[in-house]
CSV table of C-alpha atoms and ligand atoms in Angstrom, one decimal:
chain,number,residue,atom,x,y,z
P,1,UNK,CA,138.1,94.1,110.4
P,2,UNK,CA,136.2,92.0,107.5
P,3,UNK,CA,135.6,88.7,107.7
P,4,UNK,CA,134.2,87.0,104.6
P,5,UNK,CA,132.7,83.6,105.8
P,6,UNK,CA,130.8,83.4,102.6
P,7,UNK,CA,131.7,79.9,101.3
P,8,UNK,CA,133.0,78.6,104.8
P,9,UNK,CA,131.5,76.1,106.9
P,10,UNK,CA,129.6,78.0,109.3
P,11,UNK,CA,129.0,77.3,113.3
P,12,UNK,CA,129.6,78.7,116.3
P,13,UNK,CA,133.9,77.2,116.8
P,14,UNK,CA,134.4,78.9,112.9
P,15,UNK,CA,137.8,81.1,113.9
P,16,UNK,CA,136.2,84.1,112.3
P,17,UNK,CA,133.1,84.1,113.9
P,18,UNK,CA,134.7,83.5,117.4
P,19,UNK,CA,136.7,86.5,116.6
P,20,UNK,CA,133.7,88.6,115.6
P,21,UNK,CA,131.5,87.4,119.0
P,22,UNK,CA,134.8,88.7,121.0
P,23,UNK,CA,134.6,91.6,119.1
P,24,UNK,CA,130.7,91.8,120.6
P,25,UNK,CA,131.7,90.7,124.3
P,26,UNK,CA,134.3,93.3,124.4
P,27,UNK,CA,131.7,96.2,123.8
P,28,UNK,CA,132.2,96.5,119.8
P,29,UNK,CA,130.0,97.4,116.7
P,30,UNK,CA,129.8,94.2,114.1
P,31,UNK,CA,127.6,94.0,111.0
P,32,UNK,CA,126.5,90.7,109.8
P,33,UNK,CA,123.9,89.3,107.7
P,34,UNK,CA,121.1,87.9,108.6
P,35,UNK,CA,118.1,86.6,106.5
P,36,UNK,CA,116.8,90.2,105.9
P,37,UNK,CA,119.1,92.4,105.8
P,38,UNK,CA,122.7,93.2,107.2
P,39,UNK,CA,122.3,94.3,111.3
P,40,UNK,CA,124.9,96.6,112.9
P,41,UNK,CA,125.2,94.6,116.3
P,42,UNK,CA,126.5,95.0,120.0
P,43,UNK,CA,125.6,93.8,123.3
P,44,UNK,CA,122.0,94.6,124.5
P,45,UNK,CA,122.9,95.0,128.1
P,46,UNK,CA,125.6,98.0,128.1
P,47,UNK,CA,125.0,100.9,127.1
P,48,UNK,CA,128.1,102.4,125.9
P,49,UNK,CA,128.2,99.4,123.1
P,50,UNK,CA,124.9,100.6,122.4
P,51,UNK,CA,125.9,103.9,121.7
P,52,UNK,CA,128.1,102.9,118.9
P,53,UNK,CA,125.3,101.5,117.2
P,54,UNK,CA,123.5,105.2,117.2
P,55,UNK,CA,126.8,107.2,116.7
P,56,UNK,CA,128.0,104.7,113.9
P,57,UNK,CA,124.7,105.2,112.4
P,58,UNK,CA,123.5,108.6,113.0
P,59,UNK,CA,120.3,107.2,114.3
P,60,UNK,CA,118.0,109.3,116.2
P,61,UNK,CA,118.1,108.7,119.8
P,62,UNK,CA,114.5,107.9,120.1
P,63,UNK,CA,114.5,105.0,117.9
P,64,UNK,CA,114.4,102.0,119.5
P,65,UNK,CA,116.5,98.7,118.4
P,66,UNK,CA,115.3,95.2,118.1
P,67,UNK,CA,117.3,92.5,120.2
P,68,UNK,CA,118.1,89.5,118.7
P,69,UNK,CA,118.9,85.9,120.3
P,70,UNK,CA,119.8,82.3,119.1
P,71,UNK,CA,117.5,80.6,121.3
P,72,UNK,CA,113.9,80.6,123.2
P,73,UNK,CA,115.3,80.8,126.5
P,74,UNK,CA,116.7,84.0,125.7
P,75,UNK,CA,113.4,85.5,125.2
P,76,UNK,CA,112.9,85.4,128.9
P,77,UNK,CA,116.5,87.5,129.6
P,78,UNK,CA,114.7,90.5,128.1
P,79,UNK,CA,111.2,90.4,128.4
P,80,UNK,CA,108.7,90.2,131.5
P,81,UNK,CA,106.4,87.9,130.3
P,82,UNK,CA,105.5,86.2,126.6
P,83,UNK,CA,101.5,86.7,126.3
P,84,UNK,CA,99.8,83.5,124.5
P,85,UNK,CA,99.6,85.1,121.0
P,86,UNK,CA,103.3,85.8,120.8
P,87,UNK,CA,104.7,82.4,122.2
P,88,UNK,CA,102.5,80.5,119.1
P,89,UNK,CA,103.9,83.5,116.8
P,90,UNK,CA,107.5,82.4,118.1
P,91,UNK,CA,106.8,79.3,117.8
P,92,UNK,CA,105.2,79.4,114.4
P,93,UNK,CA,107.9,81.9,112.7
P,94,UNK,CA,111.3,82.0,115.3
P,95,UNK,CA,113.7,81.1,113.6
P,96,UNK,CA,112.7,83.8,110.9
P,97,UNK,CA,112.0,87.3,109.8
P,98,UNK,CA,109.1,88.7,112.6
P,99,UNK,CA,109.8,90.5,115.6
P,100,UNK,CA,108.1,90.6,118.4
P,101,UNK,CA,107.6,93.6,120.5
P,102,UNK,CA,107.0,92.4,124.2
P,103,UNK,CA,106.8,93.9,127.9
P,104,UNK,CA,110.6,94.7,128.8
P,105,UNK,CA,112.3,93.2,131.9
P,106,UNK,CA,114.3,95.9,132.4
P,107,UNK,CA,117.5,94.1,131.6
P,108,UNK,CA,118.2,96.0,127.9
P,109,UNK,CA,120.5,98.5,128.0
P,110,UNK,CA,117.9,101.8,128.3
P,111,UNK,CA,119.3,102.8,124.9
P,112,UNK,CA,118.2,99.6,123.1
P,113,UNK,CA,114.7,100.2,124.1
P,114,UNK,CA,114.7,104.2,123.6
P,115,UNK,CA,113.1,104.7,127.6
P,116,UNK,CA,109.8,102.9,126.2
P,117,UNK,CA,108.8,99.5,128.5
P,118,UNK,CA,108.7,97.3,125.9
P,119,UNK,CA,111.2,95.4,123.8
P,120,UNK,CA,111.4,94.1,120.2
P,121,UNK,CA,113.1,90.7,120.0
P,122,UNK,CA,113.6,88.6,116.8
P,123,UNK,CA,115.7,85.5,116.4
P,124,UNK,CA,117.2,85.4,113.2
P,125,UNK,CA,117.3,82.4,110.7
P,126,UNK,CA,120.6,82.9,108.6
P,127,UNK,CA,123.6,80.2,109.8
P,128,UNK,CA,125.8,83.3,110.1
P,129,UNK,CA,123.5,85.5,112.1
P,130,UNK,CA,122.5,82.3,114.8
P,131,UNK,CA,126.8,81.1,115.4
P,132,UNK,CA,127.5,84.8,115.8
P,133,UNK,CA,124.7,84.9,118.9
P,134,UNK,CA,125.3,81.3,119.6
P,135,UNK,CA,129.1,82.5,119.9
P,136,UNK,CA,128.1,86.0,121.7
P,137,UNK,CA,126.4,84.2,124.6
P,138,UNK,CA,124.3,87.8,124.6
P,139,UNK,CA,121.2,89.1,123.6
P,140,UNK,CA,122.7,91.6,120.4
P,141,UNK,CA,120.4,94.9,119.7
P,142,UNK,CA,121.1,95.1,116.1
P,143,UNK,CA,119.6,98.0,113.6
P,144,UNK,CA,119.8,97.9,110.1
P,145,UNK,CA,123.6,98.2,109.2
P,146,UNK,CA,123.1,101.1,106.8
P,147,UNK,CA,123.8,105.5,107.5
P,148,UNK,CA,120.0,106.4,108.9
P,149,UNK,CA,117.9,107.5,106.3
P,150,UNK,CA,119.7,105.6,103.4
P,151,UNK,CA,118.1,101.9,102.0
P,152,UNK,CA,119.3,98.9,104.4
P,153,UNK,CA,121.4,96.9,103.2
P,154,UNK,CA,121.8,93.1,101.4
P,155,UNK,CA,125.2,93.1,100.8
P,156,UNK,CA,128.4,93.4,102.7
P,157,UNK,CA,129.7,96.1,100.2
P,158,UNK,CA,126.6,97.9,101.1
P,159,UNK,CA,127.2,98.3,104.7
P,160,UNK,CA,130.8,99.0,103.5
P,161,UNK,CA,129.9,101.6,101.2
P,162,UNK,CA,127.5,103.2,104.3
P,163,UNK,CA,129.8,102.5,107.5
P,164,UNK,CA,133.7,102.2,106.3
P,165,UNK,CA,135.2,103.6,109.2
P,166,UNK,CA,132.6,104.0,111.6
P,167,UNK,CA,132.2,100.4,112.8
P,168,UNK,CA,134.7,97.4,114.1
P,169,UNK,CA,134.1,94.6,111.7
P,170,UNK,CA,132.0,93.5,108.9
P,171,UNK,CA,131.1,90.0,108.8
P,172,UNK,CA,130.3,89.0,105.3
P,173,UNK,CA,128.1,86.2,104.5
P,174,UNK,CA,126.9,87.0,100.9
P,175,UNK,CA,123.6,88.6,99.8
P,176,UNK,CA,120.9,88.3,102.0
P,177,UNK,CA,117.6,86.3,101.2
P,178,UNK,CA,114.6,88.1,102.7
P,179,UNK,CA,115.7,91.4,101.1
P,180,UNK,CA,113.0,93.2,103.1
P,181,UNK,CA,113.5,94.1,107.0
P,182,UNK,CA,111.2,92.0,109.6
P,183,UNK,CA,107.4,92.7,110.2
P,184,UNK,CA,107.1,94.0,113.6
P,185,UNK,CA,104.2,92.8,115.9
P,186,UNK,CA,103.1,94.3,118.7
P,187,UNK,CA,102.1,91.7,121.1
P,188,UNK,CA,101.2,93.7,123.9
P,189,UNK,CA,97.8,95.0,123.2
P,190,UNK,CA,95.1,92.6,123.2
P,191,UNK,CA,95.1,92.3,119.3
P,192,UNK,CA,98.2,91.7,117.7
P,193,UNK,CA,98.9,95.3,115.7
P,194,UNK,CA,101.3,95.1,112.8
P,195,UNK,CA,103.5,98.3,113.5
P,196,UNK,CA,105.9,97.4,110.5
P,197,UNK,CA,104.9,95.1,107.4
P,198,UNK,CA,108.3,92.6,106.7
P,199,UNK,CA,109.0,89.2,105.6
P,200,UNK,CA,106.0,87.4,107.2
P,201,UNK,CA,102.6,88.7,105.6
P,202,UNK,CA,99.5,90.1,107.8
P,203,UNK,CA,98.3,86.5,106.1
P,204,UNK,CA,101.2,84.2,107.2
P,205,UNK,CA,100.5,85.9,110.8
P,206,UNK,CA,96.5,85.8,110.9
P,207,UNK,CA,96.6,82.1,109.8
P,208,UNK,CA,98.2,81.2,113.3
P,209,UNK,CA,96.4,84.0,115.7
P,210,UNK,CA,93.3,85.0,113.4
P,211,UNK,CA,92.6,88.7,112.8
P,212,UNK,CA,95.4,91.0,113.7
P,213,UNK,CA,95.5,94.9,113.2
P,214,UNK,CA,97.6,97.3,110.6
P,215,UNK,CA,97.9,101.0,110.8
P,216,UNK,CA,95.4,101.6,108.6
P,217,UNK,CA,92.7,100.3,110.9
P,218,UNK,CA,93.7,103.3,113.2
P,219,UNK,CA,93.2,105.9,110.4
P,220,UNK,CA,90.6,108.1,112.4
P,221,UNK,CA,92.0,107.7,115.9
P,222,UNK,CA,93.6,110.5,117.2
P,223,UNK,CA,96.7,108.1,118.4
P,224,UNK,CA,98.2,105.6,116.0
P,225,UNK,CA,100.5,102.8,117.3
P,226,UNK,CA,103.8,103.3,115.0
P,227,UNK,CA,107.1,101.6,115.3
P,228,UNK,CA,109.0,104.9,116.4
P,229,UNK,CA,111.4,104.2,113.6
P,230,UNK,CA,108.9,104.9,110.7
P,231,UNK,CA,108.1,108.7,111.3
P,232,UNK,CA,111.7,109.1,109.9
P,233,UNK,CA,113.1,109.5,106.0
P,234,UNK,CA,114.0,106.5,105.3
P,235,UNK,CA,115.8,103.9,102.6
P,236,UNK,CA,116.1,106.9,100.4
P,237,UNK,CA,118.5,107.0,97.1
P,238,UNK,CA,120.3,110.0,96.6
P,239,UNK,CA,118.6,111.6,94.3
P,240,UNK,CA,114.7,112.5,94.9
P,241,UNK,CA,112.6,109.3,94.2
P,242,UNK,CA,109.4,109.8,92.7
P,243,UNK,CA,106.6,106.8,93.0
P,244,UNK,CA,104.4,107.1,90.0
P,245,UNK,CA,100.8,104.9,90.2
P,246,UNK,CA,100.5,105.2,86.7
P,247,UNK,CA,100.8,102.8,83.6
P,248,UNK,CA,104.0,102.6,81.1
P,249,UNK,CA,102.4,105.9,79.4
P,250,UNK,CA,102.1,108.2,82.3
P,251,UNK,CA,105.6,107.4,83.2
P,252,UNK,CA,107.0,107.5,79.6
P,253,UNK,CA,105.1,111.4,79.6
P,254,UNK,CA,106.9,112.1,83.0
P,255,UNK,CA,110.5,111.0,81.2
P,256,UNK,CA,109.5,112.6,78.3
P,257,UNK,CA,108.7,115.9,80.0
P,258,UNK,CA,111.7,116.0,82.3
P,259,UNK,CA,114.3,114.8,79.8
P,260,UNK,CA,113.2,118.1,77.4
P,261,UNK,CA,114.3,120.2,80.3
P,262,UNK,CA,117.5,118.4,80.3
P,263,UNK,CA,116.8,116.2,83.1
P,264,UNK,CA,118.6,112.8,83.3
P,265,UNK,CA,115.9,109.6,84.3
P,266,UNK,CA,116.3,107.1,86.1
P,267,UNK,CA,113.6,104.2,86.2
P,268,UNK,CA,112.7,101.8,88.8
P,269,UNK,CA,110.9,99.0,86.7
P,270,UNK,CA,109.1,96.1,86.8
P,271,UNK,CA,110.7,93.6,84.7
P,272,UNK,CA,107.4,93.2,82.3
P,273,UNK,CA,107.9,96.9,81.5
P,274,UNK,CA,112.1,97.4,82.0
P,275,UNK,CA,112.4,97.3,78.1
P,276,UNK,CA,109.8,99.6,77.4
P,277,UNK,CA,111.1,102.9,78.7
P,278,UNK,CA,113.0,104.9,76.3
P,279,UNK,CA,115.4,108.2,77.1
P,280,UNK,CA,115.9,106.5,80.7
P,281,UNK,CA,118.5,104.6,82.7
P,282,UNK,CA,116.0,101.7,83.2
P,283,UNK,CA,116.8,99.1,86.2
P,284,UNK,CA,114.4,96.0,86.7
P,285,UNK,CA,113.8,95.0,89.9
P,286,UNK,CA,111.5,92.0,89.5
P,287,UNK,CA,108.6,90.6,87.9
P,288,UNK,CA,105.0,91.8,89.6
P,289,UNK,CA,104.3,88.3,89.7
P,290,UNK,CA,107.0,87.2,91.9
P,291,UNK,CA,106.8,90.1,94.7
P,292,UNK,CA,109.1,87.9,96.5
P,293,UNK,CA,111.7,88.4,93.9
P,294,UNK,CA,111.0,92.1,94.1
P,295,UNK,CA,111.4,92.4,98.0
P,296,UNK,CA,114.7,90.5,97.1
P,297,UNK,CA,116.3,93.1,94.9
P,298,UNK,CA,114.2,96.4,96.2
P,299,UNK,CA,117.2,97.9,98.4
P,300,UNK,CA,120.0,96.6,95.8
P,301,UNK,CA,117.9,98.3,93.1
P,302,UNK,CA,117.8,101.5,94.9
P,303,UNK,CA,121.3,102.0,95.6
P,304,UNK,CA,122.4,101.4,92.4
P,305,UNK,CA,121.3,104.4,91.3
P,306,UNK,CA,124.0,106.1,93.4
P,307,UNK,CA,126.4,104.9,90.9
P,308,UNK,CA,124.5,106.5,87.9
P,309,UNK,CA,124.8,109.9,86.3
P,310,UNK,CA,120.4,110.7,87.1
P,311,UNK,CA,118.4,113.7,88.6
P,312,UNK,CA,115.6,112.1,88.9
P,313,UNK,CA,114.2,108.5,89.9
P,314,UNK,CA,110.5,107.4,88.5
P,315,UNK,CA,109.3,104.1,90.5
P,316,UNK,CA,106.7,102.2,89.6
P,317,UNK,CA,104.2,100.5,92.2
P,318,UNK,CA,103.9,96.8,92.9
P,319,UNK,CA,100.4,95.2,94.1
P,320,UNK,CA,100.2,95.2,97.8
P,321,UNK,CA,99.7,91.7,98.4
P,322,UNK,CA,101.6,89.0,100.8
P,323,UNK,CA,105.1,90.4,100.8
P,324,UNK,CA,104.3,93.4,98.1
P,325,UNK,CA,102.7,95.4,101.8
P,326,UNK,CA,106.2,95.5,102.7
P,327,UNK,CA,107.7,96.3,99.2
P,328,UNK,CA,105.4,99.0,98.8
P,329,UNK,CA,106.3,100.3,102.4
P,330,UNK,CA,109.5,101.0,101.7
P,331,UNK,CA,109.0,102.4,98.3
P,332,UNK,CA,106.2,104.8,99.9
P,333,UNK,CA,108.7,106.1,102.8
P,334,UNK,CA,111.8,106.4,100.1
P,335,UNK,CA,109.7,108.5,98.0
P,336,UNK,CA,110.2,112.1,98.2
P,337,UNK,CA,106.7,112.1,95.9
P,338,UNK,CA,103.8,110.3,95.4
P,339,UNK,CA,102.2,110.5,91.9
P,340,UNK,CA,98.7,109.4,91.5
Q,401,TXA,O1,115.0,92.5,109.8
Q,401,TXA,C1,115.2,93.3,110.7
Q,401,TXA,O2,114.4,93.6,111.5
Q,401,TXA,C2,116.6,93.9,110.7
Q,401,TXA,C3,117.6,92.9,111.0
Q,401,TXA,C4,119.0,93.4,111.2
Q,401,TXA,O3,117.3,92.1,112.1
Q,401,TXA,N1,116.6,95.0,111.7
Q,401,TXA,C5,116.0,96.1,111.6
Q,401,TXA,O4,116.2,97.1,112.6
Q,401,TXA,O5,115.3,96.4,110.6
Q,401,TXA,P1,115.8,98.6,112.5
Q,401,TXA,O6,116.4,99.2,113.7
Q,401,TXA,O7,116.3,99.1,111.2
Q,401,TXA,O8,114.3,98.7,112.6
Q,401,TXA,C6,113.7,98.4,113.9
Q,401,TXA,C7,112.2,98.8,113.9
Q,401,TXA,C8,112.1,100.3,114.0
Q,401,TXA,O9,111.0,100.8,113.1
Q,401,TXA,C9,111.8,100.5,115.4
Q,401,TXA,O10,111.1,101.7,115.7
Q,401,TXA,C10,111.0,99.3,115.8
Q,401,TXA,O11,111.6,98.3,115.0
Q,401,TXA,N2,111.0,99.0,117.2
Q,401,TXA,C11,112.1,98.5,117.9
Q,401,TXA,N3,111.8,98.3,119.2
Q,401,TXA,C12,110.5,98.7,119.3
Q,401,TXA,C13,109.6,98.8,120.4
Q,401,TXA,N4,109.9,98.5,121.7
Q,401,TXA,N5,108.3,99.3,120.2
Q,401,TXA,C14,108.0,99.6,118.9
Q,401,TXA,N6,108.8,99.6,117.9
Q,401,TXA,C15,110.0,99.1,118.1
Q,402,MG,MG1,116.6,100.3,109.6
């Protein structure tokens, strides 16, 4: 089924969304946008809908999915209790693009939570994502709706182009805002630990619980707190993707050197360079200044090279600041090489 509810007016009695939260109810897969990416969604609390989330997907068993609800009272139908810190981050940030990772009740299908005893729980702000739960009456586990491994996707046609076949429906709402998946925050320890950098920045976060914690600050401990998810390949074009720290020369030299040996380029650009690269397909994906823009565009950008005659993708780097941590997440994990 696709539903395009682009240009409709959008609440929980639209036709098409009652027909995609029966869909839900009755134990089916549904994609629909939300204001990061597209989710692949299906009722948190059975585990055979569950499972068509993994088999649809290919996702590796172990990887835990994040439930999503349309209101606070929800919360407390998944997780055992809501520590200080989180409550003001859900109240600071719910509706929106963080996700919380709590103490699980238990009632979460054991798929959804991959046998760990905690949850991850976000509460989307997109007016297609919040009817579709409102409609649902359950809490939805929903993954990104893109094949594991390949970039998530902003688009409908994107999740088409990745799951055609393999799920029930595809709501369409248009391109997504965010561009960029949620930052996930573990609220269980007794310092907030960012496991996954996402829409809201380590700054937007410590301004409302002061100092939390990144990966980085468990560089020489023997165990590092990771969202389960990000030890696998991920967001990756198909051809290899190298991320190249260096200026417009460096990369030019790289082109230069692979188009003698009869290597077709491709470039990921920022826009204040795009027109500079010669012997390359060149695609801009945003000015340096405007990371926003970037994390916007990054997983469109990406893809499009599928439909492009290259061997080889160049990136450049973007500064790590505010939403450019996330931006430079992705790009790190999709690269099959990092050039310094
Ligand atoms: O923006 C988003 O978060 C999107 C939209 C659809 O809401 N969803 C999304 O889901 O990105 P997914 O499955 O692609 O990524 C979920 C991440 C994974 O890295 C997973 O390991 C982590 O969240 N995660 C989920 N539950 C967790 C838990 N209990 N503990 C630690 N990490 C968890
Ligand atoms: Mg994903």
């Amino acid at each position: 089924k696709y539903w395009n509810v682009e240009h409709e007016q959008i609440d929980e009695h639209n036709e098409h969304i009652k027909e995609a939260a029966a869909a839900i109810q009755h134990q089916e897969a549904v994609a629909f946008p939300t204001e990061t990416v597209y989710g692949l969604g299906a009722d948190a609390t059975t585990t055979e809908a569950v499972h068509k989330i993994f088999q649809a997907k290919g996702r590796p068993g172990d990887n835990p999915l994040i439930v999503h609800i349309a209101n606070l009272q929800q919360v407390e139908t998944v997780a055992e209790e809501i520590p200080d810190q989180a409550r003001k981050l859900m109240d600071a940030f719910w509706p929106g693009s963080l996700t919380v990772i709590l103490k699980s009740n238990g009632a979460s299908a054991e798929n959804v939570t991959a046998g760990l005893s905690t949850v991850g729980v976000r509460m989307p702000d997109h007016p297609v994502a919040r009817a579709l739960l409102t409609a649902c009456k359950l809490p939805v586990a929903a993954p990104s709706a893109n094949q594991s491994g390949r970039p998530s996707p902003t688009t409908a046609q994107h999740v088409l182009d990745d799951l055609t076949g393999k799920v029930y429906g595809v709501v369409d709402g248009g391109p997504t805002g965010v561009g960029v998946e949620s930052t996930v925050v573990d609220c269980t320890a007794e310092t907030a630990v960012i496991l996954r950098p996402g829409g809201v920045t380590k700054e937007d976060l410590e301004a409302v619980i002061g100092p939390v914690k990144t990966a980085s600050d468990f560089k020489n401990e023997r165990k590092q707190p990771k969202a389960p998810g990000m030890k696998y390949t991920h967001y990756a074009p198909n051809a290899p993707f190298w991320l190249m720290e260096g200026n417009v020369n460096t990369i030019q030299n790289e082109i230069n050197r692979l188009h003698k040996e009869g290597k077709r380029v491709g470039v990921m650009a920022s826009e204040e360079h795009a027109e500079q690269y010669q012997h390359a397909v060149v695609k801009s994906c945003g000015s340096k200044e405007d990371l926003k823009e970037v994390a916007h565009k990054i997983y469109h950008c990406l893809r499009s090279f599928n439909n492009e005659d290259v061997d080889i993708i160049l990136g450049e780097t973007f500064p790590k600041e505010g939403v450019g941590a996330a931006v430079m997440n992705r790009l790190e994990k999709a690269a099959t090489k990092v050039m310094k």
